[in-house]
Short mmCIF file of C-alpha atoms in Angstrom, two decimals:
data_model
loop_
_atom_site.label_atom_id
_atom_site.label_comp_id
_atom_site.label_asym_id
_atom_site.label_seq_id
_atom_site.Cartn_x
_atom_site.Cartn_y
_atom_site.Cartn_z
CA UNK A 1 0.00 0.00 0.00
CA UNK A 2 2.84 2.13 0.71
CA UNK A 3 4.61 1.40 -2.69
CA UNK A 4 1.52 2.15 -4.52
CA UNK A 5 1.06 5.61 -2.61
CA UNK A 6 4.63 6.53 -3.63
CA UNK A 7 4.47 5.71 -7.18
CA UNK A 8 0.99 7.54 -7.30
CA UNK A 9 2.72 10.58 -5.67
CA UNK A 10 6.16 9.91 -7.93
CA UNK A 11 3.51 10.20 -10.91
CA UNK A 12 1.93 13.19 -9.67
CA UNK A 13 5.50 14.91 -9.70
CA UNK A 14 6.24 14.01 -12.64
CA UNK A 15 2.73 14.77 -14.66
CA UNK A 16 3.43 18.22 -12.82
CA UNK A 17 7.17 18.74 -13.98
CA UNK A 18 6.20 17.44 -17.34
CA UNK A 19 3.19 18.92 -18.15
CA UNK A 20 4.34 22.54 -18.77
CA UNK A 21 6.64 20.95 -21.08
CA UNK A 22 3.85 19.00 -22.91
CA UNK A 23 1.75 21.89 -22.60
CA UNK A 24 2.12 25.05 -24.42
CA UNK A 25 -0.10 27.93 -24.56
CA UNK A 26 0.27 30.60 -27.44
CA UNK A 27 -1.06 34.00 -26.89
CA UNK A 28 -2.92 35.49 -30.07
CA UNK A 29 -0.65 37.05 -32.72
CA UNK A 30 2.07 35.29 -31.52
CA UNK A 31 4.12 32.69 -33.25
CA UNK A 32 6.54 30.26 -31.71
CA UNK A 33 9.02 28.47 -33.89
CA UNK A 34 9.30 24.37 -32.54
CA UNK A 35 12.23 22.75 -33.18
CA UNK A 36 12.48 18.68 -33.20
CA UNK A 37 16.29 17.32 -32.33
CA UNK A 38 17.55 20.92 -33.16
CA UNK A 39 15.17 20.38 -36.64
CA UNK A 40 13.12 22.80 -37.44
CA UNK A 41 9.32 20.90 -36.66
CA UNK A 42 6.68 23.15 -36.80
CA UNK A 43 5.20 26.61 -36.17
CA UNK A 44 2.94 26.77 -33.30
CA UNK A 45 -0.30 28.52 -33.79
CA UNK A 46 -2.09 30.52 -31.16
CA UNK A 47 -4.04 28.80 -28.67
CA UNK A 48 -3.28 25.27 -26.69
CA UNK A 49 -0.63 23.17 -28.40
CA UNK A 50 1.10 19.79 -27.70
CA UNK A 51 4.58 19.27 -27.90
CA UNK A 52 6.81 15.95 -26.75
CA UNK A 53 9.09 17.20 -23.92
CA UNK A 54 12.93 16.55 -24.19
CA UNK A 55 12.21 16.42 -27.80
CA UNK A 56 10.65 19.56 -29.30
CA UNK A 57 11.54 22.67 -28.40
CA UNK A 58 10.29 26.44 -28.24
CA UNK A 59 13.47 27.60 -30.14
CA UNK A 60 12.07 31.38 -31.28
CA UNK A 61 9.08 33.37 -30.05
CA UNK A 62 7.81 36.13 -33.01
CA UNK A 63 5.06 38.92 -32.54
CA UNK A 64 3.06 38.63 -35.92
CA UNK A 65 1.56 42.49 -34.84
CA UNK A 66 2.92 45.55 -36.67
CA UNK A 67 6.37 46.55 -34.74
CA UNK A 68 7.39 50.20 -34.84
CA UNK A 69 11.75 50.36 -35.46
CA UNK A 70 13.49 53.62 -34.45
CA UNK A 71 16.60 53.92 -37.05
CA UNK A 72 19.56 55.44 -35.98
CA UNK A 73 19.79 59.20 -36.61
CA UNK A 74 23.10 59.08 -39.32
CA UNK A 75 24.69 61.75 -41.32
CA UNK A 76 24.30 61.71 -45.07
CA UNK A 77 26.19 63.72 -47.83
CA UNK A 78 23.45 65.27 -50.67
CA UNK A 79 24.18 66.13 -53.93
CA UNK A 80 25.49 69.49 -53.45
CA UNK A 81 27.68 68.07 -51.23
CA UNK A 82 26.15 68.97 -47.53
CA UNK A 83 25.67 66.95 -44.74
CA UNK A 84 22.32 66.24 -43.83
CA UNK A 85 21.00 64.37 -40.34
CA UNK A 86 18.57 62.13 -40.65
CA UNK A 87 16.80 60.41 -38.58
CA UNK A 88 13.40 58.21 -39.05
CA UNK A 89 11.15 55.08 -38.11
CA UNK A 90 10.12 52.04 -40.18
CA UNK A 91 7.17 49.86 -39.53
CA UNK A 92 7.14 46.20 -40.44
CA UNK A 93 5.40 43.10 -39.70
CA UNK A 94 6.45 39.15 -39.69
CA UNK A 95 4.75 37.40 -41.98
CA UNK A 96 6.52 34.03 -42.29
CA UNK A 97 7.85 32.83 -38.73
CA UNK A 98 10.13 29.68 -40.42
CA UNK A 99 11.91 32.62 -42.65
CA UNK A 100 12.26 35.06 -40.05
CA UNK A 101 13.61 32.01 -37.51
CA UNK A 102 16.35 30.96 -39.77
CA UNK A 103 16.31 33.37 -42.79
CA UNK A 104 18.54 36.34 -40.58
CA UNK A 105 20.56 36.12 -37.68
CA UNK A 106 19.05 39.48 -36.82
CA UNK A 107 16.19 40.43 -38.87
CA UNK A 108 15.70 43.60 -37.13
CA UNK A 109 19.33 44.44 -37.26
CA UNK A 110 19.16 43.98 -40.80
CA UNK A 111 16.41 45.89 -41.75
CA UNK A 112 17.59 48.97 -39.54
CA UNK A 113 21.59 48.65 -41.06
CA UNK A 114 19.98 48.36 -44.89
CA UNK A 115 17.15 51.56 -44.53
CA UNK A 116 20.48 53.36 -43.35
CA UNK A 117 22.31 52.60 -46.17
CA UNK A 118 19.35 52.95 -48.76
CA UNK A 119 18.67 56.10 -47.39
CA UNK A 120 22.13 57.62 -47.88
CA UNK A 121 21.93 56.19 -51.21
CA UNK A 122 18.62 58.28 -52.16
CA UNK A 123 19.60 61.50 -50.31
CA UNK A 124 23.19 61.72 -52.21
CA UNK A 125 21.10 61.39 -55.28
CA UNK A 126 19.16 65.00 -54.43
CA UNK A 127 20.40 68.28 -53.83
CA UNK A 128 19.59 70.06 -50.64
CA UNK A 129 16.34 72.08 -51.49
CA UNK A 130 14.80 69.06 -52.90
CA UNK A 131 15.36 66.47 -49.78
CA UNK A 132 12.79 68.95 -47.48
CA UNK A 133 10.38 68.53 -50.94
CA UNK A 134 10.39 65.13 -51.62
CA UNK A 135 9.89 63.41 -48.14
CA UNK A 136 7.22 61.05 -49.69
CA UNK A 137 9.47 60.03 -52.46
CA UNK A 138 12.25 59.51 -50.26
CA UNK A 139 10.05 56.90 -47.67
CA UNK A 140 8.70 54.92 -50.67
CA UNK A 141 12.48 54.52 -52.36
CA UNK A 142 13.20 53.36 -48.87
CA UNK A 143 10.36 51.05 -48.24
CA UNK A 144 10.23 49.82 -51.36
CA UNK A 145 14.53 48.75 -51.16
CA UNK A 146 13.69 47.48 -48.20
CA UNK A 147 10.41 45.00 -48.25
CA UNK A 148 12.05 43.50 -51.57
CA UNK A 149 15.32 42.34 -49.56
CA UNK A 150 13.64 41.70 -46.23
CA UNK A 151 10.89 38.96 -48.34
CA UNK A 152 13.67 36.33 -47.87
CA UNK A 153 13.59 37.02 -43.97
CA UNK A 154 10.11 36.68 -43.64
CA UNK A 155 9.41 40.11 -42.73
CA UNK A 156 7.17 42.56 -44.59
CA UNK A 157 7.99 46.43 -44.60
CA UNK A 158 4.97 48.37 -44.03
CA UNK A 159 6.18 52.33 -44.32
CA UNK A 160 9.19 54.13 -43.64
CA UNK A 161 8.72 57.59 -42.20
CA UNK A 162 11.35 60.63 -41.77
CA UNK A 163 11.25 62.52 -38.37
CA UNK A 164 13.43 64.84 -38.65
CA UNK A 165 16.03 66.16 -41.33
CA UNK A 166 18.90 68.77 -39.71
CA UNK A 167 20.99 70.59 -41.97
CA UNK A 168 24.60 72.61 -40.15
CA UNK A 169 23.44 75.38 -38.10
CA UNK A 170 25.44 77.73 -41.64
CA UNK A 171 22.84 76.04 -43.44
CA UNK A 172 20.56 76.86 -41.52
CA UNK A 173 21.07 80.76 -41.14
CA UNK A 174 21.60 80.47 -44.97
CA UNK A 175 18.19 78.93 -45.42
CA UNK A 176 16.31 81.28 -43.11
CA UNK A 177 18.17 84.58 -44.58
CA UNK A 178 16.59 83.27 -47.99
CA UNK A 179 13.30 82.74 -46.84
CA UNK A 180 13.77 86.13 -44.77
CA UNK A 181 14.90 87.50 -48.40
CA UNK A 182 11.86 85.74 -50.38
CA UNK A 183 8.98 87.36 -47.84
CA UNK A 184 10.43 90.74 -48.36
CA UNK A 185 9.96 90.23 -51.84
CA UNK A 186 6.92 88.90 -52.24
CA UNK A 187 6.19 91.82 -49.79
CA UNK A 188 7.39 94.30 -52.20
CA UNK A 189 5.72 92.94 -55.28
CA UNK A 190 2.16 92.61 -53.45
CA UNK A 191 2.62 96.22 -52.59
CA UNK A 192 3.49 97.36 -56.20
CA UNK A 193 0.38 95.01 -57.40
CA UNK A 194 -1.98 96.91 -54.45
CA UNK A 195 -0.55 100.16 -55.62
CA UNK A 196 -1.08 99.65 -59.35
CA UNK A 197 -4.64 98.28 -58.71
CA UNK A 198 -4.93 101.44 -56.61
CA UNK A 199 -3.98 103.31 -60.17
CA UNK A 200 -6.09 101.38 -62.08
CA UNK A 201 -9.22 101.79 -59.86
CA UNK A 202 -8.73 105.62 -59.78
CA UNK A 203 -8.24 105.89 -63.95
CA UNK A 204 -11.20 104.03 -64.47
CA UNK A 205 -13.59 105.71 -61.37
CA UNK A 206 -12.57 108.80 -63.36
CA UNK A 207 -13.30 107.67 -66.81
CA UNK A 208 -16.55 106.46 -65.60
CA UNK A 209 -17.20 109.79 -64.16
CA UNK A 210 -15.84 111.82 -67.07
CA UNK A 211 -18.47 109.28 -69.54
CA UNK A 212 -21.35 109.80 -66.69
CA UNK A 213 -20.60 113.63 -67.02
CA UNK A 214 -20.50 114.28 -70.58
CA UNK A 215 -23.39 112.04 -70.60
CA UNK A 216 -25.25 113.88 -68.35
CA UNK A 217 -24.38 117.00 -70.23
CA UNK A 218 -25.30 115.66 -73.22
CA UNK A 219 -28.70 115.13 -72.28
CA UNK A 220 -29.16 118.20 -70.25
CA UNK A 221 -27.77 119.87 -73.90
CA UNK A 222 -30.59 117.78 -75.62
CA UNK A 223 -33.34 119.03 -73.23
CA UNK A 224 -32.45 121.95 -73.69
CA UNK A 225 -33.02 121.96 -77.09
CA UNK A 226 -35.74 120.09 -76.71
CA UNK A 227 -37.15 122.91 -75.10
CA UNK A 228 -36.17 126.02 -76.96
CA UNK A 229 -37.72 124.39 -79.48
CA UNK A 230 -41.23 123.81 -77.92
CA UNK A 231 -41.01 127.10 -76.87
CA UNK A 232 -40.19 128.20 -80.62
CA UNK A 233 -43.05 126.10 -81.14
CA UNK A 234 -45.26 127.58 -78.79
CA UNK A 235 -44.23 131.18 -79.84
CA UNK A 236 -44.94 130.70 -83.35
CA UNK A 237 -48.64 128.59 -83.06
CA UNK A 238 -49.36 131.57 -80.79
CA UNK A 239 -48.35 134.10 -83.59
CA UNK A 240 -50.49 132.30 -85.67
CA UNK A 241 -53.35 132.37 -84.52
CA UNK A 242 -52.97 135.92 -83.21
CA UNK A 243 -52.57 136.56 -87.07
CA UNK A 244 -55.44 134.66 -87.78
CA UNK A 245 -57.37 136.09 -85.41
CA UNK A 246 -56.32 140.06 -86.70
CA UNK A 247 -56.84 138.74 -90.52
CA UNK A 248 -60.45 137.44 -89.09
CA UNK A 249 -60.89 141.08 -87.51
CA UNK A 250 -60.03 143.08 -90.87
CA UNK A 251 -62.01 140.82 -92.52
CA UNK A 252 -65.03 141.98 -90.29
CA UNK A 253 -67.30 145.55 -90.64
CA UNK A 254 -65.34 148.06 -89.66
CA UNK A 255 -61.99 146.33 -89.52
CA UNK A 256 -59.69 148.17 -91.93
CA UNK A 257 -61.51 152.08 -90.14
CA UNK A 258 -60.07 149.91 -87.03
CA UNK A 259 -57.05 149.69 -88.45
CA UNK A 260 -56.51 152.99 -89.85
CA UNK A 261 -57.19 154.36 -86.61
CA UNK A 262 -54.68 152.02 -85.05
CA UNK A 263 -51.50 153.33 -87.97
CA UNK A 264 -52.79 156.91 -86.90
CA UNK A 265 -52.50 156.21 -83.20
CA UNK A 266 -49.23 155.10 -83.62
CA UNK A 267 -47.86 157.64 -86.00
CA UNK A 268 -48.90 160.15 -83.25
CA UNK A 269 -46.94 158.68 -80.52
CA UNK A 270 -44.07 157.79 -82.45
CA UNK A 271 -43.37 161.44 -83.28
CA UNK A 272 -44.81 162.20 -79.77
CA UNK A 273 -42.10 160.58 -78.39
CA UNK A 274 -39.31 161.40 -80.68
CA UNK A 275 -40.26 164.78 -79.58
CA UNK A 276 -39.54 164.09 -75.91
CA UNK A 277 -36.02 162.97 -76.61
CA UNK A 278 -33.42 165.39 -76.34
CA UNK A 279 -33.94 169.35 -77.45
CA UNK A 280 -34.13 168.79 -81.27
CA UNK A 281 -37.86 167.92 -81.86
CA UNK A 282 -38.68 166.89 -85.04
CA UNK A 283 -41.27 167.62 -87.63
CA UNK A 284 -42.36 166.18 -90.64
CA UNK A 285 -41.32 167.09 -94.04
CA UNK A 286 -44.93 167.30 -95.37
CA UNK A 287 -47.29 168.40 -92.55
CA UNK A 288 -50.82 168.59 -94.70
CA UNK A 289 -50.15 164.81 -94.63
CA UNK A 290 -50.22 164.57 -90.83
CA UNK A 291 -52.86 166.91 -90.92
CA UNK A 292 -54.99 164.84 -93.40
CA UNK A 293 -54.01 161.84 -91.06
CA UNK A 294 -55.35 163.24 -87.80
CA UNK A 295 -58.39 164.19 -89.94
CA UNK A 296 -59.19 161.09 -90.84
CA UNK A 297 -58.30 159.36 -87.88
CA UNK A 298 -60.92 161.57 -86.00
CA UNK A 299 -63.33 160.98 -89.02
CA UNK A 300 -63.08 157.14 -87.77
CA UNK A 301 -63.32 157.33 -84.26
CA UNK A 302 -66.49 159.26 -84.22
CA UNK A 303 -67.85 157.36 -86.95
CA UNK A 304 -67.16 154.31 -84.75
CA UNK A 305 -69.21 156.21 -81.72
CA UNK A 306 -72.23 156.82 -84.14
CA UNK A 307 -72.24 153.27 -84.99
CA UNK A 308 -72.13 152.41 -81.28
#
């Protein structure tokens, strides 16, 4: 009874010694890399898996999520011969735990050594100006260098981003003198565009009030005429009919004594008053006629108060 109570607790020991080896539990997106006799076996999947203790083993342990890697800020040389610091991060993901196991020593130190080098390779290809322009060329050239070479490690390169380029502190001052320089110009030329705008506004307000003007004089001009000639109009429809109406009263009994009396009237005050004027007084050449005038004229008037 003894013997079998030690073998049952012997058993017990063991099962619990042996069971974590049996036993293995992957967490999810997580790949572990099981190696039989120092073979490569099989590639456990998340969840509960079995493996035969003393035998397999757990030789490499890869996260299958996206892994942010800081690269090393480096100096490069552009184009124009200036050194450039450059620093960024690169995103990549495993995709094939067997390749990334045995296909690199150091996957990660491979992929951060080769976006180093690629990157010095496309920044000594551009010129200074043009490596602050073409960020987003530079991080595909990079990330596309770099997921063709790191295929064979099982590793696929997501993105490659820049954080930060850093010219010399000359470079610098040179950079922010131009930009200083640029402003001020673009200054200047807006002001030279408001002023000439300012020109052009005033030349046309006063063409536009020069046209409005001459229009409006034109058109006071034309009602003006307009109305010297009704008036003309006017003037003369009066003086015709005031004709009319004098022709209509010779034409009448008694009309032309009417008018005799009218030239006699007249022929007295107009040598009535040229006798006022000054000291000379004046006297007709032939004074029987005036004489026979008067006569008649008083002929006509009393005539006219008989026929009343």
């Amino acid at each position: 009874m003894e013997l079998k109570l030690l073998f049952f607790v012997l058993f017990l020991v063991a099962v619990v010694i042996l069971l974590p080896r049996y036993l293995r539990v992957v967490p999810q997106q997580r790949a572990f890399v099981v190696e039989r006799l120092g073979k490569f076996h099989a590639v456990l999947q998340p969840g509960l898996n079995f493996v035969v203790p003393f035998i397999d083993t757990v030789r490499y342990k890869h996260d299958l999520r996206e892994i942010p890697l800081d690269v090393p800020s480096q100096i490069c040389i552009t184009k124009d011969n200036t050194q450039l610091q450059v620093d960024g991060i690169l995103y990549f993901q495993v995709t094939d735990p067997k390749l990334a196991s045995y296909g690199s020593s150091n996957f990660e130190l491979a992929i951060t050594q080769l976006a180093q080098t690629t990157l010095r390779s496309v920044i000594g290809r551009m010129e200074l100006d043009k490596t602050f322009e073409e960020r987003d060329h530079i991080n595909a050239t990079v990330v596309a260098a770099l997921d063709e070479a790191a295929r064979s490690w099982g590793v696929k390169v997501l993105r490659y981003e820049i954080k930060d380029l850093t010219p010399p502190k000359e470079i610098l001052h040179a950079m922010q003198a131009q930009i200083t320089a640029e402003r001020e110009k673009r200054a200047v030329i807006a002001a030279s565009e408001g002023r000439r705008q300012e020109q052009i506004n005033i030349a046309t307000g006063q063409r536009e009030a020069s046209i409005a003007r001459s229009e409006g004089e034109k058109q006071a001009e034309i009602n003006k005429a307009q109305g010297e000639a009704a008036a003309i109009l006017a003037k003369a429809a009066a003086n015709a009919t005031a004709i009319r109406q004098i022709a209509d009263a010779i034409s009448a009994p008694g009309g032309m004594n009417a008018v005799n009396l009218k030239i006699a009237e007249q022929y007295v005050a107009a040598f009535a008053g040229l006798a006022k004027e000054g000291n000379t007084l004046i006297v007709p050449s032939n004074m029987s006629d005036l004489a026979s005038l008067v006569t008649s004229a008083t002929t006509v008037f009393n005539a006219g108060k008989k026929e009343a």
